[in-house]
mmCIF file of C-alpha atoms in Angstrom:
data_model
loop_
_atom_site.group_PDB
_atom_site.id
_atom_site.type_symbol
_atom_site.label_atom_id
_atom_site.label_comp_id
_atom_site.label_asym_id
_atom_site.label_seq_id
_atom_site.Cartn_x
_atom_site.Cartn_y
_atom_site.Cartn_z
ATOM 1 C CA UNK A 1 199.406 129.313 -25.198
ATOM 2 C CA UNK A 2 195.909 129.153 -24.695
ATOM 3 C CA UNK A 3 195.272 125.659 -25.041
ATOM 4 C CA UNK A 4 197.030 124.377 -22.145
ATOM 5 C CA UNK A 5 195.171 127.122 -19.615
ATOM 6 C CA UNK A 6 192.036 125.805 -21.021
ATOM 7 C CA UNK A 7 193.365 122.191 -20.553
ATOM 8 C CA UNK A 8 193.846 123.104 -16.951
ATOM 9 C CA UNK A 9 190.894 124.791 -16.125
ATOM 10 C CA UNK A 10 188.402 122.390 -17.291
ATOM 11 C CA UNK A 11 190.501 119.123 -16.778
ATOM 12 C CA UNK A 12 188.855 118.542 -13.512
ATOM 13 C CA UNK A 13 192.216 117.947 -11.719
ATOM 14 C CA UNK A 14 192.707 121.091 -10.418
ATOM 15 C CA UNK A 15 190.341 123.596 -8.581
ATOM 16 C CA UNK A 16 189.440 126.368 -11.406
ATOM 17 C CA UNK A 17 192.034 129.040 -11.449
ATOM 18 C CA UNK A 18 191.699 132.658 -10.603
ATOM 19 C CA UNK A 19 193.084 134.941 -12.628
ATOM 20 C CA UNK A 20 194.058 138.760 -11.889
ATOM 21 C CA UNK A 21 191.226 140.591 -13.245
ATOM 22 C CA UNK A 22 188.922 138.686 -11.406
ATOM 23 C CA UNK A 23 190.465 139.232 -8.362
ATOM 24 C CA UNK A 24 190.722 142.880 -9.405
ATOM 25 C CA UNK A 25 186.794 143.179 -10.153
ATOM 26 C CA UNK A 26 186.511 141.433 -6.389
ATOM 27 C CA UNK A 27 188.917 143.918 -4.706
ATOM 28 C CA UNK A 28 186.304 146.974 -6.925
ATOM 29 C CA UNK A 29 183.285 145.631 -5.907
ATOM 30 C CA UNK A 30 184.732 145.377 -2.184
ATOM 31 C CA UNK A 31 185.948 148.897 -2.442
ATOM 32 C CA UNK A 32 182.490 149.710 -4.171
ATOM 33 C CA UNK A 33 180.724 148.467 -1.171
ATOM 34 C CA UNK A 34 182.587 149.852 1.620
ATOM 35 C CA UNK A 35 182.043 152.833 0.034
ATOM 36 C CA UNK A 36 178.304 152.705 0.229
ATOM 37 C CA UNK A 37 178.192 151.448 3.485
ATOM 38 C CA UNK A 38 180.585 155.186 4.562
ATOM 39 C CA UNK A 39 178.278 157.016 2.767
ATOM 40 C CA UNK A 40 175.111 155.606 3.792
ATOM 41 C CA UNK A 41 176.540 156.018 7.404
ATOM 42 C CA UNK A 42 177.543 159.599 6.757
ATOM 43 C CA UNK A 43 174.046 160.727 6.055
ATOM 44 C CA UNK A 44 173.294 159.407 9.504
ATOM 45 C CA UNK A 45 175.390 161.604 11.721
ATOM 46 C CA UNK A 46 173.244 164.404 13.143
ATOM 47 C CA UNK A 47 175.957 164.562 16.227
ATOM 48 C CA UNK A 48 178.260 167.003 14.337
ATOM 49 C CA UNK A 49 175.343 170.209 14.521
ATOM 50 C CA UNK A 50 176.525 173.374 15.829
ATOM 51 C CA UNK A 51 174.503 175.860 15.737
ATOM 52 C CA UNK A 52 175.606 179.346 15.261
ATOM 53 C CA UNK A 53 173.825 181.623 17.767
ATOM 54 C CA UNK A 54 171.775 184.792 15.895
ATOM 55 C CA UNK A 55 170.511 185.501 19.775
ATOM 56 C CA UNK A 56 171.757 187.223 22.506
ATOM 57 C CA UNK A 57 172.497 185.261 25.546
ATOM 58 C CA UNK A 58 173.615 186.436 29.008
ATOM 59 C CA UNK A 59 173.033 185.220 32.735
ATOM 60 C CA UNK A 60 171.017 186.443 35.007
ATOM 61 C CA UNK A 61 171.602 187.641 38.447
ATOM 62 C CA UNK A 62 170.702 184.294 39.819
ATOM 63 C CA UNK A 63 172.879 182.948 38.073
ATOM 64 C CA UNK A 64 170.803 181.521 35.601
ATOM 65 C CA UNK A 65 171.546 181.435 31.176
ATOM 66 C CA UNK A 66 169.441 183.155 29.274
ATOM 67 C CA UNK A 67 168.721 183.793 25.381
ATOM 68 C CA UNK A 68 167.346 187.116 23.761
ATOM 69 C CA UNK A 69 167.547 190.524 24.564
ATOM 70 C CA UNK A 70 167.290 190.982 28.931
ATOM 71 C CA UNK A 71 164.873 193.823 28.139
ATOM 72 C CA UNK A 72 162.504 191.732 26.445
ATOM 73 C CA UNK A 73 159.010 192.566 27.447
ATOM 74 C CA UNK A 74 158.138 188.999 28.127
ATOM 75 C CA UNK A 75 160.332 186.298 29.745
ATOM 76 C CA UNK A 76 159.731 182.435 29.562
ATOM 77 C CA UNK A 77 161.539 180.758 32.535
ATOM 78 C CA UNK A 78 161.764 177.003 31.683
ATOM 79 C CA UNK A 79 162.372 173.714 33.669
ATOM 80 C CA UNK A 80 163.584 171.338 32.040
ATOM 81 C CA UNK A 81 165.579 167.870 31.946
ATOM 82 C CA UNK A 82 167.781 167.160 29.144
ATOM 83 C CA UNK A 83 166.538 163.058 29.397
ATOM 84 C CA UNK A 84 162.887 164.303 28.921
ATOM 85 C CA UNK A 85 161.680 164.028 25.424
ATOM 86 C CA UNK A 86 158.967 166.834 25.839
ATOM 87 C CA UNK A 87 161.720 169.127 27.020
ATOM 88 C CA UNK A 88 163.799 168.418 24.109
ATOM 89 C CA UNK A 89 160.278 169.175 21.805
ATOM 90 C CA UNK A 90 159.505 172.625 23.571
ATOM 91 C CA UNK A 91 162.763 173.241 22.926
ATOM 92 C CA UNK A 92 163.157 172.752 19.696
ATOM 93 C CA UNK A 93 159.722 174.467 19.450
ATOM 94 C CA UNK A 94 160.999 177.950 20.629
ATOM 95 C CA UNK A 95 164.365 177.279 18.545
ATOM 96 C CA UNK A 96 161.798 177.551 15.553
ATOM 97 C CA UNK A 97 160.156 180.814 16.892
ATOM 98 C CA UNK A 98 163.417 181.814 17.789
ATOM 99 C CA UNK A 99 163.236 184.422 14.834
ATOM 100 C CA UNK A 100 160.679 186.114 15.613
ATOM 101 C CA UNK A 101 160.387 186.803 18.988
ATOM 102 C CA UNK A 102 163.476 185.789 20.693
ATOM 103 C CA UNK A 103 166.366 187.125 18.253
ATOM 104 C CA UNK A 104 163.821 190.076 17.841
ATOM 105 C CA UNK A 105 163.899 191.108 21.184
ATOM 106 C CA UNK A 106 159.975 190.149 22.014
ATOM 107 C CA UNK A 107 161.041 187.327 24.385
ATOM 108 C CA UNK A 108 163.688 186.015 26.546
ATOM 109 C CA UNK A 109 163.936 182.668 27.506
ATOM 110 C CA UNK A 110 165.918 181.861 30.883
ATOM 111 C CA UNK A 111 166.902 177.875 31.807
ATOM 112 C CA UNK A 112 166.850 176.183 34.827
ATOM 113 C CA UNK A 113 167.539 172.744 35.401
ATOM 114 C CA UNK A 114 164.997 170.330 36.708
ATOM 115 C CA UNK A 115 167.059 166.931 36.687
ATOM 116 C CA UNK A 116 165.021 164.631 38.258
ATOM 117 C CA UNK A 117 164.527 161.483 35.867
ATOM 118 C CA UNK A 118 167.644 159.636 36.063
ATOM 119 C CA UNK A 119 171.516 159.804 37.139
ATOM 120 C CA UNK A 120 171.768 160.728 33.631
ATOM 121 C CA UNK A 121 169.480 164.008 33.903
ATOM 122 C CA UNK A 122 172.137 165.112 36.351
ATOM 123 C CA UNK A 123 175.289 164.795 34.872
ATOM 124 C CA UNK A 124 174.185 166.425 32.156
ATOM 125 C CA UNK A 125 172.544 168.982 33.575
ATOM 126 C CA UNK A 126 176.021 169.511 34.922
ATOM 127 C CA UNK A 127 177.905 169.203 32.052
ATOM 128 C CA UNK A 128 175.363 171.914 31.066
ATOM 129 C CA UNK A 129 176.529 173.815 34.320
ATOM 130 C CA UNK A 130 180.530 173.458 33.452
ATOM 131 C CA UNK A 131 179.715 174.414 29.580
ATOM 132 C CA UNK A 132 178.226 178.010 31.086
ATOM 133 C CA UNK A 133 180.975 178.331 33.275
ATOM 134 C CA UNK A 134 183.094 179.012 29.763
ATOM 135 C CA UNK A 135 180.062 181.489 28.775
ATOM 136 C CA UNK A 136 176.049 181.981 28.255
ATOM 137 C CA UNK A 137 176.863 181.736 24.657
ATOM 138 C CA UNK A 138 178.524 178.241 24.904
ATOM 139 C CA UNK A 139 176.085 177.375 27.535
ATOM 140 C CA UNK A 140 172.826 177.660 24.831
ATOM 141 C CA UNK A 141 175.210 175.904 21.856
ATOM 142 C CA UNK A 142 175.975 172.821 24.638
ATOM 143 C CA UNK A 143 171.961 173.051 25.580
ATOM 144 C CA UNK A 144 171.094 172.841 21.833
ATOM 145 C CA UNK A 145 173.575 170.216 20.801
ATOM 146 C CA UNK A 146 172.765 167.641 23.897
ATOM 147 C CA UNK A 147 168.881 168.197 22.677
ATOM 148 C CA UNK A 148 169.938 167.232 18.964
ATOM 149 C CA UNK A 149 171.825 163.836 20.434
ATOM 150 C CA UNK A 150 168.812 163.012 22.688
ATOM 151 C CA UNK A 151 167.897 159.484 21.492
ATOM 152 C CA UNK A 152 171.254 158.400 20.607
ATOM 153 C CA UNK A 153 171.416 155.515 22.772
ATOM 154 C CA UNK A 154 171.251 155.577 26.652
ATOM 155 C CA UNK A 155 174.645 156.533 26.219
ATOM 156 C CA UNK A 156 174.286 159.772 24.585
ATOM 157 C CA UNK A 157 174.868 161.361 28.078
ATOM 158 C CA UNK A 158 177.461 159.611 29.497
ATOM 159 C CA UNK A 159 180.970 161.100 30.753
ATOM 160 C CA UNK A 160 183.228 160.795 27.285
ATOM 161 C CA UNK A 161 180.564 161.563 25.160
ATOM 162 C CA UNK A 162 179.410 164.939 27.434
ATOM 163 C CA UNK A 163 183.751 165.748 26.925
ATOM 164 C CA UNK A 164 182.965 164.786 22.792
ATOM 165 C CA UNK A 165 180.390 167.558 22.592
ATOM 166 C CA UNK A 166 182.288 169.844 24.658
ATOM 167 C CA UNK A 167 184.712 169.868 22.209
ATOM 168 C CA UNK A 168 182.720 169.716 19.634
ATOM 169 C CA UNK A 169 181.720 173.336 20.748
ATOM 170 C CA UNK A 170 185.220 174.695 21.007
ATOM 171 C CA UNK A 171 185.062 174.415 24.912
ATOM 172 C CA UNK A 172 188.783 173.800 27.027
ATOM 173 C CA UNK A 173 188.682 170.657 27.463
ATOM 174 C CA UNK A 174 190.559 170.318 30.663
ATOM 175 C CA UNK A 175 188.313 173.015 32.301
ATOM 176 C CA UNK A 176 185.813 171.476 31.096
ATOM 177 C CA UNK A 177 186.577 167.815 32.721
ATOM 178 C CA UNK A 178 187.771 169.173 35.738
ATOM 179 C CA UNK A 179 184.439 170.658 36.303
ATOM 180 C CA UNK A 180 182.656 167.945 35.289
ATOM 181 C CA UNK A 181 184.801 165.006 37.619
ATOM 182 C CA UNK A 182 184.832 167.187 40.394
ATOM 183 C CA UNK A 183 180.966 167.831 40.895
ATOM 184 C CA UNK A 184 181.691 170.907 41.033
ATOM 185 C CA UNK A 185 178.057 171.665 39.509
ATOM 186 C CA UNK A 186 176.183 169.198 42.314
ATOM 187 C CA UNK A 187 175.404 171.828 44.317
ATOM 188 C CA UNK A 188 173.799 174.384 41.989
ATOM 189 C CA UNK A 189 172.140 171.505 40.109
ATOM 190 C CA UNK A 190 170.574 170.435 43.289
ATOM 191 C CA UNK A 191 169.565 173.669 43.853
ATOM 192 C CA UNK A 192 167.849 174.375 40.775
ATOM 193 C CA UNK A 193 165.694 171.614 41.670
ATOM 194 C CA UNK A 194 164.853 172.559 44.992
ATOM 195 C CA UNK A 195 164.349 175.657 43.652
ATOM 196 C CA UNK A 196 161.734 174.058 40.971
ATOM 197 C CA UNK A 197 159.906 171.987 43.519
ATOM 198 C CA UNK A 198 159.209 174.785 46.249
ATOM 199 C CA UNK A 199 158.022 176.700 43.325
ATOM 200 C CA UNK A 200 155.644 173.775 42.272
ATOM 201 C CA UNK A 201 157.321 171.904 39.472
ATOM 202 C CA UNK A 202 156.719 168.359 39.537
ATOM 203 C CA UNK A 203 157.365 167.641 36.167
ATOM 204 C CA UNK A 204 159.396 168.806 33.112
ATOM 205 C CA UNK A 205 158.924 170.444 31.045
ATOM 206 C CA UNK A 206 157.456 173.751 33.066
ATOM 207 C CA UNK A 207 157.787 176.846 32.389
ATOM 208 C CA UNK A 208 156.559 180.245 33.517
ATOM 209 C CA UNK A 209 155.347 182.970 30.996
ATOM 210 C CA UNK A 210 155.478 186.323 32.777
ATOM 211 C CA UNK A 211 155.155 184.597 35.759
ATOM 212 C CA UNK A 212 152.560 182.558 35.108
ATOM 213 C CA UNK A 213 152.843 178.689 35.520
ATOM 214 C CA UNK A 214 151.854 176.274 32.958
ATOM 215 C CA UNK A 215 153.643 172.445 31.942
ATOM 216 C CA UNK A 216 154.378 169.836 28.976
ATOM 217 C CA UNK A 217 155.306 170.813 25.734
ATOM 218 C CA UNK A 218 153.323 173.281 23.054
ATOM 219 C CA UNK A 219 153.043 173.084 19.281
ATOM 220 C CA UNK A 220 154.641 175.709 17.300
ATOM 221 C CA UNK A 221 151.346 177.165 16.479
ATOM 222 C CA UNK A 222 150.050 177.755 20.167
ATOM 223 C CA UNK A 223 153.400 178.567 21.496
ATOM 224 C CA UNK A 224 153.324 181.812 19.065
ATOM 225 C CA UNK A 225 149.640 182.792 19.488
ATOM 226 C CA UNK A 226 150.097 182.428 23.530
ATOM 227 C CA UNK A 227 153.482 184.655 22.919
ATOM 228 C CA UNK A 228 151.390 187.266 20.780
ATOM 229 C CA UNK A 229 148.501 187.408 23.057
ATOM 230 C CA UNK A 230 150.906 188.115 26.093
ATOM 231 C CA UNK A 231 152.468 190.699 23.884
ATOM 232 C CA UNK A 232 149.591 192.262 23.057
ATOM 233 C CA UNK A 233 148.342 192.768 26.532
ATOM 234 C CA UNK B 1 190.524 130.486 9.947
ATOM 235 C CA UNK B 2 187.670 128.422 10.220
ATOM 236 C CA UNK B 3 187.860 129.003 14.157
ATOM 237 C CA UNK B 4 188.879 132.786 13.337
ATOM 238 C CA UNK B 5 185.392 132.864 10.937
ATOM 239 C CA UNK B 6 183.938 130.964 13.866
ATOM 240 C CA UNK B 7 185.054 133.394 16.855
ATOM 241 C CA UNK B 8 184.273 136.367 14.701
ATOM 242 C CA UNK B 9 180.078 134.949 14.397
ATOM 243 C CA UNK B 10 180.379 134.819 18.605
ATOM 244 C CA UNK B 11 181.589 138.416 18.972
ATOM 245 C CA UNK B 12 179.152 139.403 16.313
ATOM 246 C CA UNK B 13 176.252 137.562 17.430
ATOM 247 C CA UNK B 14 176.963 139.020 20.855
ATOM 248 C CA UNK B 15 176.553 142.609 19.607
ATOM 249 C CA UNK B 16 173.844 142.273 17.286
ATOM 250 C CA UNK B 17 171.867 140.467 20.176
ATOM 251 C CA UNK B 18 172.949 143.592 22.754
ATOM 252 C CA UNK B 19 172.281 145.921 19.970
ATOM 253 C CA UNK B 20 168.671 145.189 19.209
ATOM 254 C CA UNK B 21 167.770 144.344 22.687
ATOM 255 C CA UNK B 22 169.388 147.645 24.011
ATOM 256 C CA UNK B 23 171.334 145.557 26.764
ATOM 257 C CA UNK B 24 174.758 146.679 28.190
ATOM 258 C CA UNK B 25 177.187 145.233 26.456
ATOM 259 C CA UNK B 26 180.334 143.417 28.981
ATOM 260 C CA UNK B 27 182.929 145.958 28.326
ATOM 261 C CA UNK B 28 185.424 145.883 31.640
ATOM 262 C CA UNK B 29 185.606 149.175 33.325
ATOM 263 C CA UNK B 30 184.975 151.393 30.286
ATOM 264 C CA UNK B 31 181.585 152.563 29.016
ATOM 265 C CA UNK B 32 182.680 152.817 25.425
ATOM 266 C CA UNK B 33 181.024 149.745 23.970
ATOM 267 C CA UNK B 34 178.085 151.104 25.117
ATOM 268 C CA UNK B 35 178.664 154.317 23.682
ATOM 269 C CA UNK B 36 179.580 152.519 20.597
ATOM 270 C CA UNK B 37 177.134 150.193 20.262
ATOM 271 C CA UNK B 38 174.389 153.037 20.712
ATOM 272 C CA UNK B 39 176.197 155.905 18.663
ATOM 273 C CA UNK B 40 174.352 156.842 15.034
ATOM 274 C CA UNK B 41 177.181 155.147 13.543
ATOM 275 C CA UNK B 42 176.094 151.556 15.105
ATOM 276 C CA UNK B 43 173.134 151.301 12.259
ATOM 277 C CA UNK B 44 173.522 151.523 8.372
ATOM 278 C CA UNK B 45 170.193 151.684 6.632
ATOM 279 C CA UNK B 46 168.502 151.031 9.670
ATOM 280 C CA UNK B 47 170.454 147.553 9.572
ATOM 281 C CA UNK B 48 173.073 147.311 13.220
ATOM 282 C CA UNK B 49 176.473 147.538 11.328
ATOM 283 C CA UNK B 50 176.808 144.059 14.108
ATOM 284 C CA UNK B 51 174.495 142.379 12.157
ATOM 285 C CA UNK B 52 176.456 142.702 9.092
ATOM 286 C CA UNK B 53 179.420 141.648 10.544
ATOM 287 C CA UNK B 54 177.653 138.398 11.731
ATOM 288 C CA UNK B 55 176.205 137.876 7.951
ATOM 289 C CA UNK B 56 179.394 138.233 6.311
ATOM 290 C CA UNK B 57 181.477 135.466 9.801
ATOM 291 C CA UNK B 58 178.590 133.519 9.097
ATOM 292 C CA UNK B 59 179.109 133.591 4.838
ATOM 293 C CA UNK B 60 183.196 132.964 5.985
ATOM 294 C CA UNK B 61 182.228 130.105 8.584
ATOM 295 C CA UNK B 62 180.732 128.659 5.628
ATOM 296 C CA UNK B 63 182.871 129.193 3.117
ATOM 297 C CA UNK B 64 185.435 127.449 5.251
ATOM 298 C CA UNK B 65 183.469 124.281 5.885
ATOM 299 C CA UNK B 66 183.253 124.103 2.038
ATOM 300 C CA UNK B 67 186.339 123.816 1.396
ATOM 301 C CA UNK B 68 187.624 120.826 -0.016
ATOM 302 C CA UNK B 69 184.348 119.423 -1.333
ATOM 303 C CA UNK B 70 183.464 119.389 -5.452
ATOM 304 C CA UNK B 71 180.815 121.885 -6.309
ATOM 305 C CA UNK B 72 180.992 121.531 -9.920
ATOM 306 C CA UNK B 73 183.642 123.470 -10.320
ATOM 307 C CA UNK B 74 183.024 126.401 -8.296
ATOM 308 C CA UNK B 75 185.031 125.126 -5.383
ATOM 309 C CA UNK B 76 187.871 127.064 -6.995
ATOM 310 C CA UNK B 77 186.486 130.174 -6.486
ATOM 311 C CA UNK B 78 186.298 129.647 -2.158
ATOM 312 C CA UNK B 79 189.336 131.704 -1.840
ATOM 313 C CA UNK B 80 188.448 134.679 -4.040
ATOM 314 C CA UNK B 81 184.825 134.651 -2.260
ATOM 315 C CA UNK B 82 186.848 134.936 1.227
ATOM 316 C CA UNK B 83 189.277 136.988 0.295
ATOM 317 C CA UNK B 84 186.445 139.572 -1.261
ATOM 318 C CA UNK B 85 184.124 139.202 1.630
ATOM 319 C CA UNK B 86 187.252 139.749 3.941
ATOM 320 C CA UNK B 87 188.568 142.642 1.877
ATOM 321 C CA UNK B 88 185.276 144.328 2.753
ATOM 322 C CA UNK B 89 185.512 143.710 6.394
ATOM 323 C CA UNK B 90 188.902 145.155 6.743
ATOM 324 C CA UNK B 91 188.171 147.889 4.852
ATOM 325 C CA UNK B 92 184.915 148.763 7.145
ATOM 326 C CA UNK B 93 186.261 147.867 10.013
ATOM 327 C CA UNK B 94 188.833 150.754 9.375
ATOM 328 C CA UNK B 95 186.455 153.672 8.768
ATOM 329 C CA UNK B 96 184.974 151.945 11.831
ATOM 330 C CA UNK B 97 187.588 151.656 14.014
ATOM 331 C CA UNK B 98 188.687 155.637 12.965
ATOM 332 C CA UNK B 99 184.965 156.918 13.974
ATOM 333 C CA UNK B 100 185.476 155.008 17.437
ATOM 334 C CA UNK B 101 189.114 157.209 17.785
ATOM 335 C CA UNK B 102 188.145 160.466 15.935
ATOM 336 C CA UNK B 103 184.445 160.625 16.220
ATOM 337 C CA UNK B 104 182.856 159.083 18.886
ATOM 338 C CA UNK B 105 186.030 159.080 21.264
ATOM 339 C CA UNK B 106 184.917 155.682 22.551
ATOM 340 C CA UNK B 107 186.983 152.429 21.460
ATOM 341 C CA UNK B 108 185.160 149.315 22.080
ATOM 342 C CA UNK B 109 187.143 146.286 22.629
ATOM 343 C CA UNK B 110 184.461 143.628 21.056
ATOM 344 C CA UNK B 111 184.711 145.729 17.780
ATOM 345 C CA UNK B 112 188.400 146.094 18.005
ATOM 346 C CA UNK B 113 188.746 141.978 18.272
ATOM 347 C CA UNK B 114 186.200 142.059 14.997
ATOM 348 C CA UNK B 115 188.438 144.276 13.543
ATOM 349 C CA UNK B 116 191.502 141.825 14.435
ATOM 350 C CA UNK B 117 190.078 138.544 13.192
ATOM 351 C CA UNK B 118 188.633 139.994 9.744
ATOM 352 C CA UNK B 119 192.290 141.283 9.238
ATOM 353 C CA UNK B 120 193.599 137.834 10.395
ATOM 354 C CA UNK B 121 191.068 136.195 7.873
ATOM 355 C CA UNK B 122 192.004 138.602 4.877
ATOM 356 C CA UNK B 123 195.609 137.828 5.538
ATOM 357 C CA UNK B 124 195.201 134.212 6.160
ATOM 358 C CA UNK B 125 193.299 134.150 2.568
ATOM 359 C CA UNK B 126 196.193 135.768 0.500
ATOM 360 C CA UNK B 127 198.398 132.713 0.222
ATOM 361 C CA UNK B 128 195.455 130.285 -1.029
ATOM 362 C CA UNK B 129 194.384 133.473 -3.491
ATOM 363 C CA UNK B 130 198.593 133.464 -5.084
ATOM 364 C CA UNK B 131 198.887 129.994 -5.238
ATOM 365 C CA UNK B 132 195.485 129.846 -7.284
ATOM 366 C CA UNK B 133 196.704 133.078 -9.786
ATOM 367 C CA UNK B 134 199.972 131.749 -9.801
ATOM 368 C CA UNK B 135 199.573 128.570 -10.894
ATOM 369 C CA UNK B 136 197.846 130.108 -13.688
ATOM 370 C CA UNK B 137 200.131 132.367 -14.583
ATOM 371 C CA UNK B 138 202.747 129.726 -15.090
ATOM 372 C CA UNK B 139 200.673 127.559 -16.759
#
């Protein structure tokens, strides 16, 4: 039986045959590489992060979201644009100090949007908006979750993707588009940023420590011995 | 299928080019080629998942204008090479086309008409693959 396979494979008539298990070690190594590709992919997906809040949050009278305890004995009011790298760096630097001083009652950190970069800054400043409308809580995980998608693509704002992350966060949905297509939020965004400039701010991200007015981004390291000198006082 | 292999290195060359240049990509009233094209899922390794898909048109393109010739023998193995490189197209193009629907929430229409040639390709390279086993078998 084997002689005529032979015959055929190397009598040069014919193209060389394929036979199952070779096509079954090229569907393996196709399945195989897929696979790597999904995983290799996986590992790449930082857009899934939710963070679980360990901080009070709340709004102030004005209107404006706030995390840690509203007796704090020193606030941290913060401009800042969601587009604006340094913001998204101070940010993450008081997420890290977050422990000790905000979850711990030392400090409380109120936001106000400065959207002023691009059209971009805006609509996500009020997405931002529509997210607190569904509570302060949901407000800070919207806040922290646009901050870990900054740098996904000039896109990482845009309309569907602000409705992706608003579900991602458990937000309704429909509330949340309505808000969002309606610009409902113009108006208060706006505000915030007149507010901003008639206080000063020309630039994000600024912030005032017990009143006191100071701009860009701080390490880790300065951040906490600034917060523990103004405690200390 | 050599003007499927050949259509599939145009839409692939397109994104690849709009990819590492960060331009808009022409996407009709929709943003979601953008949103697509930018999302963490548009690189693998640091390599745009576009650019693999224009590697592997480019291998098919190839493969295609082979056909027919004598390479010592290996000529017979043209369909198995297509229908593996295929196989792995349709297959990623599937996890691919379900992040675009359950992940990203964006469909982009250049990746969706990837996604339909490489199928077209992979089924186009079945019958060459069965008459090659089964003439084997028989034999």
């Amino acid at each position: 039986m084997t002689t005529p396979k032979k015959q055929r494979r190397y009598s040069g008539q014919r193209r060389a045959g394929i036979s199952t298990p070779q096509i079954l070690i090229v569907v393996g190594v196709a399945v195989l590489a897929v696979a790597l590709l999904v995983i290799l992919n996986i590992n790449r997906s930082p857009t899934g992060r939710v963070s679980n809040l360990a901080y009070a949050t709340g709004v102030t009278p004005e209107g404006e979201p706030y995390k840690g305890s509203p007796d704090a004995p020193l606030e941290l009011v913060e401009y800042s644009d969601f587009l604006c790298s340094h913001c998204r760096n101070f940010a993450d630097a008081l997420s890290t100090l977050g422990p000790d001083y905000i979850e711990s009652g030392k400090v409380r950190v109120v936001f106000r949007n400065f959207a002023f970069l691009a059209p971009e800054s805006t609509q996500a400043a009020q997405a931002a908006e529509c997210a607190l409308d569904q509570g302060a809580d949901k407000f800070w995980q919207y806040h922290d979750l646009l901050f870990a998608n900054f740098g996904t693509g000039s896109a990482a704002y845009s309309k569907p993707r602000l409705e992706t992350y608003a579900k991602q966060i458990g937000l309704n949905a429909a509330t949340f588009r309505n808000c969002l297509d309606s610009g409902a939020k113009a108006g208060e965004v706006q505000a915030d940023l007149d507010e901003g400039k008639s206080q000063g701010v020309t630039g994000t991200p600024t912030w005032f420590l017990d009143g006191q007015m100071a701009s860009g981004e701080l390490p880790v390291d300065e951040l906490r011995q600034l917060f523990d000198s103004k405690l200390s006082q | 299928m050599r003007l499927l292999a050949l259509a599939g290195v145009g839409v692939s060359a397109y994104l690849t080019w709009a990819h590492l240049a960060g331009r808009s990509v022409v996407c009709g009233q929709s943003q979601g080629c953008d949103i697509v094209q930018q999302s963490v899922y548009s690189e693998v390794g640091g390599i745009p998942v576009a650019l693999l898909g224009l590697v592997a048109y480019i291998a098919l393109f190839a493969l295609t204008l082979l056909r027919g010739h004598h390479l010592g023998g290996m000529e017979g193995y043209i369909p198995l090479a297509v229908f593996g490189i295929s196989l792995i197209g349709v297959l990623y193009s599937a996890y691919l086309t379900y992040l675009e629907l359950y992940i990203i929430y964006a469909i982009c229409r250049w990746c969706v008409t990837s996604a339909v040639i490489i199928t077209a390709i992979f089924l186009l390279s079945l019958p060459d693959l069965k008459a090659e086993d089964s003439s084997l078998q028989r034999s």
